[in-house]
Tab-separated table of C-alpha atoms and ligand atoms in Angstrom:
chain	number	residue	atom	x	y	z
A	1	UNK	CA	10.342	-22.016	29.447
A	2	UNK	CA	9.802	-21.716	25.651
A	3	UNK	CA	7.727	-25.030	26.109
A	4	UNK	CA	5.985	-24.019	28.808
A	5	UNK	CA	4.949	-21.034	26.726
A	6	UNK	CA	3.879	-23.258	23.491
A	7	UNK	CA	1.944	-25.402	26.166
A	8	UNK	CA	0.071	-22.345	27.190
A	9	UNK	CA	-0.631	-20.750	24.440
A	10	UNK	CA	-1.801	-23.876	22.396
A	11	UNK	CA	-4.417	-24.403	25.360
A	12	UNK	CA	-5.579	-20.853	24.830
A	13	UNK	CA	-6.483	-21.508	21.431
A	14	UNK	CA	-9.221	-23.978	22.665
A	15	UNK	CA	-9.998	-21.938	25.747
A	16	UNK	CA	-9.614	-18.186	24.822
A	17	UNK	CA	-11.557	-17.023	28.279
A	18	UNK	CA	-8.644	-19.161	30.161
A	19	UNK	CA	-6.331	-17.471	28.389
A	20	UNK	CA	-7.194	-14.227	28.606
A	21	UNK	CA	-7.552	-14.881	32.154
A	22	UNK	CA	-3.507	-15.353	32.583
A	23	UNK	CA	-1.380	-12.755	33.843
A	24	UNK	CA	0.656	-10.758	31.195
A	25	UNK	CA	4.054	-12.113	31.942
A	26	UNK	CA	2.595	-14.931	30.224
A	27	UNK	CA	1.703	-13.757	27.203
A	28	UNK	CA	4.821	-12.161	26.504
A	29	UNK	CA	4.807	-9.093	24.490
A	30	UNK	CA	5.494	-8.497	20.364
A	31	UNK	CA	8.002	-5.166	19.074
A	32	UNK	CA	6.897	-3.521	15.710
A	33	UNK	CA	9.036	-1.323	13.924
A	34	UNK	CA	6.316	0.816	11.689
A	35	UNK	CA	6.189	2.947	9.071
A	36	UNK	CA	2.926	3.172	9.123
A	37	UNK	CA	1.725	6.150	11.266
A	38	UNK	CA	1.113	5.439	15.386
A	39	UNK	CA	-2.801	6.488	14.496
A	40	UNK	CA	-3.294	4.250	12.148
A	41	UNK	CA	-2.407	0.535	13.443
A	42	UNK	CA	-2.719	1.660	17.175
A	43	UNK	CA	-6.445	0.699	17.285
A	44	UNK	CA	-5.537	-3.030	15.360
A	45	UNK	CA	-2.758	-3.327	18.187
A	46	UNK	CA	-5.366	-2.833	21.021
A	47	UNK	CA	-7.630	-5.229	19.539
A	48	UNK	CA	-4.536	-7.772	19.647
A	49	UNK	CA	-3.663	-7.351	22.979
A	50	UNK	CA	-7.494	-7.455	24.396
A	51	UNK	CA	-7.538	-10.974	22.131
A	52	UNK	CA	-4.232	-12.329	23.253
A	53	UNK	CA	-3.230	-10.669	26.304
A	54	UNK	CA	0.152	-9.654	24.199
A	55	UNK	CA	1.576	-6.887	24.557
A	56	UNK	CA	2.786	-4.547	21.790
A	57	UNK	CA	5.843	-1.870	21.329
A	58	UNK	CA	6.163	0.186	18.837
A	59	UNK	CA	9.033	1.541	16.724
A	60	UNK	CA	7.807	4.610	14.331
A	61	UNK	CA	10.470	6.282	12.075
A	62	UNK	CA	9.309	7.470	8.668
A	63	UNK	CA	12.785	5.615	7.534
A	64	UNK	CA	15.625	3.712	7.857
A	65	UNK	CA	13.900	1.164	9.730
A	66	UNK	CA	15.172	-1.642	7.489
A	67	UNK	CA	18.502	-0.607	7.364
A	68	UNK	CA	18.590	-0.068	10.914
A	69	UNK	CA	17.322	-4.071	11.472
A	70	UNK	CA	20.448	-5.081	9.040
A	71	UNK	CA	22.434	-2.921	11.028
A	72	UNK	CA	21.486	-4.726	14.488
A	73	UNK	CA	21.812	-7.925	13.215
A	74	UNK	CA	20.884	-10.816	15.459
A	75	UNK	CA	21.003	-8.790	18.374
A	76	UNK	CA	17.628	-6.830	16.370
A	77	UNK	CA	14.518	-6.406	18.895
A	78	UNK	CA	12.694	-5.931	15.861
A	79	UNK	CA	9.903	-8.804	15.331
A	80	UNK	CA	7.849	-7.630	12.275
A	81	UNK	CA	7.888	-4.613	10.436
A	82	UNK	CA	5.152	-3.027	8.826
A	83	UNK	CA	5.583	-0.559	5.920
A	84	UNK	CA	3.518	0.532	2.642
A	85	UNK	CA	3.994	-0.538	-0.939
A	86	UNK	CA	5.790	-3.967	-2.983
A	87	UNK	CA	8.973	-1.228	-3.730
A	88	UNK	CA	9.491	-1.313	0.333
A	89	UNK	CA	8.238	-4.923	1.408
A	90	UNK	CA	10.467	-5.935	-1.494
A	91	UNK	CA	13.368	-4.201	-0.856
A	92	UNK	CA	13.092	-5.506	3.014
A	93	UNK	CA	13.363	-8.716	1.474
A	94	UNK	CA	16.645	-8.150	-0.831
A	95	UNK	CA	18.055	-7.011	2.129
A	96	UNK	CA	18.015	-9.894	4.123
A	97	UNK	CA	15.999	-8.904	7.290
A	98	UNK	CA	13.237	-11.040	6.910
A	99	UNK	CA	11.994	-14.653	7.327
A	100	UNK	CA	9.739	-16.826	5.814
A	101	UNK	CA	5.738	-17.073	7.368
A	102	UNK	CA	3.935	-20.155	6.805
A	103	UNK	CA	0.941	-20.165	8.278
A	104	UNK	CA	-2.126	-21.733	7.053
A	105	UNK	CA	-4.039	-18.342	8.515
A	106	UNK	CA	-2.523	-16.160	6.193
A	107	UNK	CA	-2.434	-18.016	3.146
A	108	UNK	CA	-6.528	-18.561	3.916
A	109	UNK	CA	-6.806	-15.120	4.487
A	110	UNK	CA	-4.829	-13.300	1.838
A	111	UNK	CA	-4.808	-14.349	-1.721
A	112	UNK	CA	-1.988	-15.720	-3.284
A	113	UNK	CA	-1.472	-12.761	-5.543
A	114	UNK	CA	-0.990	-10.259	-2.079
A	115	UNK	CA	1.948	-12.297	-0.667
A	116	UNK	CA	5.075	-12.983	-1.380
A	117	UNK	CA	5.554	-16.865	-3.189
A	118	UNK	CA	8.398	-17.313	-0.695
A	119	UNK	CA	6.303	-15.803	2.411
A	120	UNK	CA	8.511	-13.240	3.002
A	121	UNK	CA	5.888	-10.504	2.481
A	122	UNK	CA	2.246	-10.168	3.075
A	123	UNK	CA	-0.153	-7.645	1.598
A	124	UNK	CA	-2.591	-6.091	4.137
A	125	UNK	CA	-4.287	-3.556	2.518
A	126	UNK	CA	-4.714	-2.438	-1.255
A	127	UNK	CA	-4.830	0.883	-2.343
A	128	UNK	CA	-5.566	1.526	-6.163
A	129	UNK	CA	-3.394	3.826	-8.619
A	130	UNK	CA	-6.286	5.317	-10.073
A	131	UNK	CA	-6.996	8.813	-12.077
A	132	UNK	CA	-8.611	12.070	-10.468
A	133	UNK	CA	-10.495	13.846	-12.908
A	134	UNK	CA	-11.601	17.216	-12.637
A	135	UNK	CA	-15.222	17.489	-12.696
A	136	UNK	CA	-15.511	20.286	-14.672
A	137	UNK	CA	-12.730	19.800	-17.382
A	138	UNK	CA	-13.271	15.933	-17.981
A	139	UNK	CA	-16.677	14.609	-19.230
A	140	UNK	CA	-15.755	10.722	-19.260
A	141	UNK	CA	-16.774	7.817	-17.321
A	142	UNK	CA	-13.908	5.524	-17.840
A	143	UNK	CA	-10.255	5.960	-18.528
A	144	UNK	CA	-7.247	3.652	-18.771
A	145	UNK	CA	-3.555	3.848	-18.379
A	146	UNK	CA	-2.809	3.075	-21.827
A	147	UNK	CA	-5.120	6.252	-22.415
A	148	UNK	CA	-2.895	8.588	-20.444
A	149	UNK	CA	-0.743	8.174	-23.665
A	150	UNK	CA	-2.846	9.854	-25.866
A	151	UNK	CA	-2.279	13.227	-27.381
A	152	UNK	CA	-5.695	14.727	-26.411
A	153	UNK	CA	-4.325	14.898	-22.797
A	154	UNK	CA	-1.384	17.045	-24.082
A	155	UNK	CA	-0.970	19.679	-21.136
A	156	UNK	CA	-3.768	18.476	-19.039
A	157	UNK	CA	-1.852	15.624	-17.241
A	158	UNK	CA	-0.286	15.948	-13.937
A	159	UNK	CA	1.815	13.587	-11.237
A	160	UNK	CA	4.801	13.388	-8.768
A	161	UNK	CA	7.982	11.673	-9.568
A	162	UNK	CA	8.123	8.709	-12.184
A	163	UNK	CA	10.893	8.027	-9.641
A	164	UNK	CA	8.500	7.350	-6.434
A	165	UNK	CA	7.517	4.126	-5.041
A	166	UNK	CA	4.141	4.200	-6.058
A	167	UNK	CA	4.512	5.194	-9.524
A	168	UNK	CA	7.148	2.713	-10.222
A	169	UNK	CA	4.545	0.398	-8.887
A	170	UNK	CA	2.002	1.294	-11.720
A	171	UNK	CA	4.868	1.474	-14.395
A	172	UNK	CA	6.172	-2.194	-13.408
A	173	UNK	CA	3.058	-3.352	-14.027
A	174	UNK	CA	2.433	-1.921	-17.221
A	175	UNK	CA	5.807	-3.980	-18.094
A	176	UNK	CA	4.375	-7.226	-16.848
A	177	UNK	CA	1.470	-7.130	-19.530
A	178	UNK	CA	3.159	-5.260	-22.351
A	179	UNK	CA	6.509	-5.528	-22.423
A	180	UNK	CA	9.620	-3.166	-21.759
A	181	UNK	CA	9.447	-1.574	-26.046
A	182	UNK	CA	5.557	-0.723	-25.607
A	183	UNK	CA	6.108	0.611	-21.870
A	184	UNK	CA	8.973	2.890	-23.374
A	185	UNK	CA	6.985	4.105	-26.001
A	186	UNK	CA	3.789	4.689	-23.873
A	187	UNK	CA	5.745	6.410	-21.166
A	188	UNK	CA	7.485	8.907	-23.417
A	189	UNK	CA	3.759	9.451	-25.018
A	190	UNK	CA	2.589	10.250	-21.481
A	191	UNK	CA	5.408	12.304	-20.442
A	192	UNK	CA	4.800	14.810	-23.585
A	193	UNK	CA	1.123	14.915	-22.283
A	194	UNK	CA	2.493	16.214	-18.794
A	195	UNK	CA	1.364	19.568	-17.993
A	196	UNK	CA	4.656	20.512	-15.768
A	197	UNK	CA	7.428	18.854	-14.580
A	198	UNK	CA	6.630	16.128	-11.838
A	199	UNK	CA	6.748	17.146	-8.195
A	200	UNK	CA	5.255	17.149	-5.142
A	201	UNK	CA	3.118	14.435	-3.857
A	202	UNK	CA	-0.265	13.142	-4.422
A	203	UNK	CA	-2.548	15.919	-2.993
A	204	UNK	CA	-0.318	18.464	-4.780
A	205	UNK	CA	-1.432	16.826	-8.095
A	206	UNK	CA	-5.504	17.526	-7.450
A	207	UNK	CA	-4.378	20.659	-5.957
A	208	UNK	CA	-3.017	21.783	-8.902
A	209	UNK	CA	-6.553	20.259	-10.506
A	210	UNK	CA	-8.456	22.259	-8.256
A	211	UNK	CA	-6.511	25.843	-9.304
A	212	UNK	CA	-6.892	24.929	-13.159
A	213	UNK	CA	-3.134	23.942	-13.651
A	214	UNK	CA	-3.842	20.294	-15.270
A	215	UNK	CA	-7.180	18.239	-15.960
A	216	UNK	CA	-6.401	14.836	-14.498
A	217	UNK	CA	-3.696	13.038	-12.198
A	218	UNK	CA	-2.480	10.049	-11.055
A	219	UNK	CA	-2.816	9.234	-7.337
A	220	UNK	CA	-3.646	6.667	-4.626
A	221	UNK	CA	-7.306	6.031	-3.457
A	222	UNK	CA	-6.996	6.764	0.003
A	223	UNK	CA	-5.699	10.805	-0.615
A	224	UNK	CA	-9.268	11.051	-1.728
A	225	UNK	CA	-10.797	10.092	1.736
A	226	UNK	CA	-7.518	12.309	3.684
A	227	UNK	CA	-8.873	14.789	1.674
A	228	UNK	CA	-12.590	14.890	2.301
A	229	UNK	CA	-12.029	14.470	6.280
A	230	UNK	CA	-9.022	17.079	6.415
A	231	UNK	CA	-10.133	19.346	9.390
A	232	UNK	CA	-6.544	20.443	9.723
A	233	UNK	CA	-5.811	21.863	6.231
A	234	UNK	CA	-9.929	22.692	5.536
A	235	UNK	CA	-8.881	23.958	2.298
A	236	UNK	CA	-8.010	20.065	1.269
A	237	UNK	CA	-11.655	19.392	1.110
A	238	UNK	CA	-12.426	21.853	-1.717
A	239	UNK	CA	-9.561	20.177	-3.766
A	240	UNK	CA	-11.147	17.183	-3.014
A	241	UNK	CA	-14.613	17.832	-4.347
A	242	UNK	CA	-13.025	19.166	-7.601
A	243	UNK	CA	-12.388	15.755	-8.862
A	244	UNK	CA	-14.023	12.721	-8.937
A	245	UNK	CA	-12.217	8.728	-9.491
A	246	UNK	CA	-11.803	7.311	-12.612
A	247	UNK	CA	-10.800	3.503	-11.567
A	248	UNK	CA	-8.619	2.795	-14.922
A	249	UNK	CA	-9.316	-0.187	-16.619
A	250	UNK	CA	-12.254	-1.732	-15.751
A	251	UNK	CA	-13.349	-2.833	-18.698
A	252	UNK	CA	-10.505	-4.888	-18.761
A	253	UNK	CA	-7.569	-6.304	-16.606
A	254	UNK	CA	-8.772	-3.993	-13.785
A	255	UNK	CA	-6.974	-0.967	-11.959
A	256	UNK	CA	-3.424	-1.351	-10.573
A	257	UNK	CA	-3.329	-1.571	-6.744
A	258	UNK	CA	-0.234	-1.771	-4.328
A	259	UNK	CA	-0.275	-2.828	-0.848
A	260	UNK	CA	0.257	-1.936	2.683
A	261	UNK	CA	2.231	-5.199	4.807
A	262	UNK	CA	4.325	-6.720	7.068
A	263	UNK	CA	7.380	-8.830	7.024
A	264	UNK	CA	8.402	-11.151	9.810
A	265	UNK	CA	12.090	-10.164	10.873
A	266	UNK	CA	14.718	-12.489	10.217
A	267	UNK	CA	15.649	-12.618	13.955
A	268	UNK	CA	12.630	-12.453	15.636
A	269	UNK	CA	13.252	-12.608	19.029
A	270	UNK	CA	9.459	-13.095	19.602
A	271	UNK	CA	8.422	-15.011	16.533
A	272	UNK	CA	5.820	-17.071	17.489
A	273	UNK	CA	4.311	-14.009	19.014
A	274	UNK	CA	5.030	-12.397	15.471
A	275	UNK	CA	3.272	-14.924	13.682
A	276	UNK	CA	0.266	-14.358	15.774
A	277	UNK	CA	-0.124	-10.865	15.110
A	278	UNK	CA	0.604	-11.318	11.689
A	279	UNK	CA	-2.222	-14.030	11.675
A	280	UNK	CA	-4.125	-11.446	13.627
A	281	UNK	CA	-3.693	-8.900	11.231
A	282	UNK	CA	-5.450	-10.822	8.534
A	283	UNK	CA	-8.244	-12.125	10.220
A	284	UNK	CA	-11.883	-10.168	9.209
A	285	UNK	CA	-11.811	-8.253	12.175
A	286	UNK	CA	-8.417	-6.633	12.095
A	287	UNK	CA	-8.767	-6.072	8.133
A	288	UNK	CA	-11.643	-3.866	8.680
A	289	UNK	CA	-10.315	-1.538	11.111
A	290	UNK	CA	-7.015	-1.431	8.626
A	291	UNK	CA	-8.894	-0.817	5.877
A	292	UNK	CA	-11.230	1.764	7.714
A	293	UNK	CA	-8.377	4.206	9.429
A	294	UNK	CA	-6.365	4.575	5.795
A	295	UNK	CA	-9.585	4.674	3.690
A	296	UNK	CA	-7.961	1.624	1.852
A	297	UNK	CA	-9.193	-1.681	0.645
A	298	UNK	CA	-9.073	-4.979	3.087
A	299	UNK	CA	-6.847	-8.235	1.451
A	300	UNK	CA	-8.971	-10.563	2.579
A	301	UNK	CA	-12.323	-11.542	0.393
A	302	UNK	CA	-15.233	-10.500	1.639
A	303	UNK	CA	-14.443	-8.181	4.008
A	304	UNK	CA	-16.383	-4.843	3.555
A	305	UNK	CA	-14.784	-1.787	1.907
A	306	UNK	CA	-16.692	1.648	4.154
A	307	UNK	CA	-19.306	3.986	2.867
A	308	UNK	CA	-16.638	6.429	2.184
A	309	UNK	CA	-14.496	4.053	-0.033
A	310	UNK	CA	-17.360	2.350	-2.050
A	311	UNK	CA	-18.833	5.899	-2.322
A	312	UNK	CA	-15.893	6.455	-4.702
A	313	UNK	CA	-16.803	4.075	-7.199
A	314	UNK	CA	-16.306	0.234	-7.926
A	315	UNK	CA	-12.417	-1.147	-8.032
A	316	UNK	CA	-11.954	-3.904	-9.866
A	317	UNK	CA	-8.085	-4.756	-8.752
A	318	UNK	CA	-6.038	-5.838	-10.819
A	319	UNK	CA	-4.992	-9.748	-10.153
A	320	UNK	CA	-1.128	-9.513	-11.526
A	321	UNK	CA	1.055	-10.753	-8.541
A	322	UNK	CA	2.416	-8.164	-6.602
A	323	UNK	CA	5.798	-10.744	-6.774
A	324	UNK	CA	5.704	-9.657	-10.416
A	325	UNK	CA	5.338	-5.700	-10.156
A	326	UNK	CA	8.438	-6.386	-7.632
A	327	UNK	CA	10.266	-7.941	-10.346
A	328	UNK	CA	9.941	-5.336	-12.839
A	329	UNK	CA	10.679	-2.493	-10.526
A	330	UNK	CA	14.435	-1.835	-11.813
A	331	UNK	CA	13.404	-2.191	-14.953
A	332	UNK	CA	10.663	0.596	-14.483
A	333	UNK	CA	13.113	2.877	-12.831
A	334	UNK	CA	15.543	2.990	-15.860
A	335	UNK	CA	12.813	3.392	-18.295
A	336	UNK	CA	11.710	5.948	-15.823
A	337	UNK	CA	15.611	7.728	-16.609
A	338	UNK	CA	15.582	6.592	-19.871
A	339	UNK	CA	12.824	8.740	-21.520
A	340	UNK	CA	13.585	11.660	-18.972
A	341	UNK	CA	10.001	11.291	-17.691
A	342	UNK	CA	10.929	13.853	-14.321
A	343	UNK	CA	12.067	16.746	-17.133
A	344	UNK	CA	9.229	17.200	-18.396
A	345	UNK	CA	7.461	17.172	-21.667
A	346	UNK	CA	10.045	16.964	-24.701
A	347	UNK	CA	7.484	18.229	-27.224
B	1	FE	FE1	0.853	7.457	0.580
């Protein structure tokens, strides 16, 4: 049977009009647990199935999804799972529920610096850490993180949690190029600058902008663009256009970005199906439409960033390896304790 299926899937590759002509029992199917919203990878998932007659099922929980593929163990349905940021790929990793992708796709596709050395990860999208600015309080162009340090922000500085994923993210890497004694010292500098005690998430912070609470924050990219199109919460949009990007460091190593990705699960009961998708997922094609429905940036070179996203400015990324922010994570986190960043300013 499993033969049978390699035979017929390898002829596909040469004939794709044969094989989309096969019936559906034959291209098997593909089960995703997600993270990522139903909206946002549905419309990759239909392109999938119309290019490979394989079918898709879904798995959304906003978490435990890792722990619950430990928890099943070989008996797991779970193929690949697809969550946001290096803190969760990462952790899927040290957990044991994933396995190794080599495919000569991906590493084409996605540059070295995205994935995971071992293959256990793969970046899909980038989203930068950057800085939103008020446009009436804050006259400059450029910014950088070593900046945020600096007393002239004193009181004018807001963000969520030192503790969350995604600041941990930027914190790691600001360990990777200057060490855990300058990070220390630049972190208790930037907490003193806070304006209030962290809290809330990303919107909150240019909320708080747009009612005259602080002057700049640290968020992802992408809040911008959930912002501008919020027809639910209207009131989002005003927030929005009371800031503008400031992509940090672009005069020199470039801004930090994180990813979106997927793992392959360690007992992929579908794998070669999983390796397709993943495969699928990287190809020009797919990364667009990612990169379109999150307002983020595609992996893969070349690929165009939308109107919306370049309308925001020019990101330079960061090249560190994502493999390294991983490994500096804990390290981030006690600093994080260590200088009492979530109390506040101390002076
Ligand atoms: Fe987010």
């Amino acid at each position: 049977m499993r033969s049978t299926f390699r035979t017929l899937t390898c002829a596909a590759a040469f004939t794709s009009a044969a094989f989309l002509a096969m019936p559906a029992h034959a291209d098997g199917e593909v089960n995703i647990y997600s993270y990522r919203q139903p909206f946002l990878i549905q419309p990759l998932l239909d392109a999938f199935t119309a290019e490979t007659g394989i079918k898709t099922n879904v798995v959304f929980a906003s978490k435990g999804l890792g722990e619950r593929i430990a928890a099943e163990g070989k008996n797991s349905p779970a193929d690949v799972m697809m969550t946001v940021d290096i803190g969760r790929l990462d952790s899927a990793k040290q957990l044991g529920i994933t396995q190794p992708v080599a495919s000569d796709v991906v590493n084409e596709n996605i540059p070295a610096h995205f994935r995971d050395p071992e293959g256990h990860w793969i970046g899909l999208t980038t989203r930068a850490r950057v800085i939103y600015a008020s446009r009436d309080r804050v006259d400059q162009d450029s910014i950088t993180y070593e900046e945020l340090a600096d007393p002239k922000w004193k009181g004018r500085l807001c963000t969520r949690s030192g503790q969350h994923v995604y600041t941990i993210g930027l914190i790691a890497s600001m360990v990777a190029h200057h060490g855990v004694e300058e990070t220390e010292e630049w972190l208790a500098a930037v907490r003193d600058n806070l304006a209030v005690k962290p809290s809330g998430n990303d919107r909150g912070q240019v909320k708080a902008i747009f009612a005259g609470e602080c002057d700049i924050s640290l968020g992802n990219t992408y809040y911008m663009g959930k912002m501008q199109t919020n027809e639910k919460e209207p009131e989002q949009k005003e927030w929005a256009a009371s800031v503008r990007i400031l992509f940090p460091n672009t005069e020199d190593r470039g801004s930090h970005v994180n990813i979106a990705g997927v793992v392959l699960a360690k007992h992929a009961p579908n794998k070669d199906n999983a390796v397709k998708l993943i495969e699928f997922l990287t190809s020009p094609e797919a990364q667009k439409i990612y990169a379109e429905t999150n307002f983020e940036y595609p992996v893969k070179p070349g690929v165009e960033v939308s109107e919306r996203v370049s309308s925001w400015g020019e990101l330079k990324p960061d090249t560190l390896p994502l493999a390294d922010v991983a490994k500096y994570r804990k390290t981030a986190s006690e600093l994080v304790d260590k200088v009492g960043f979530d109390d506040g300013p101390a002076s």
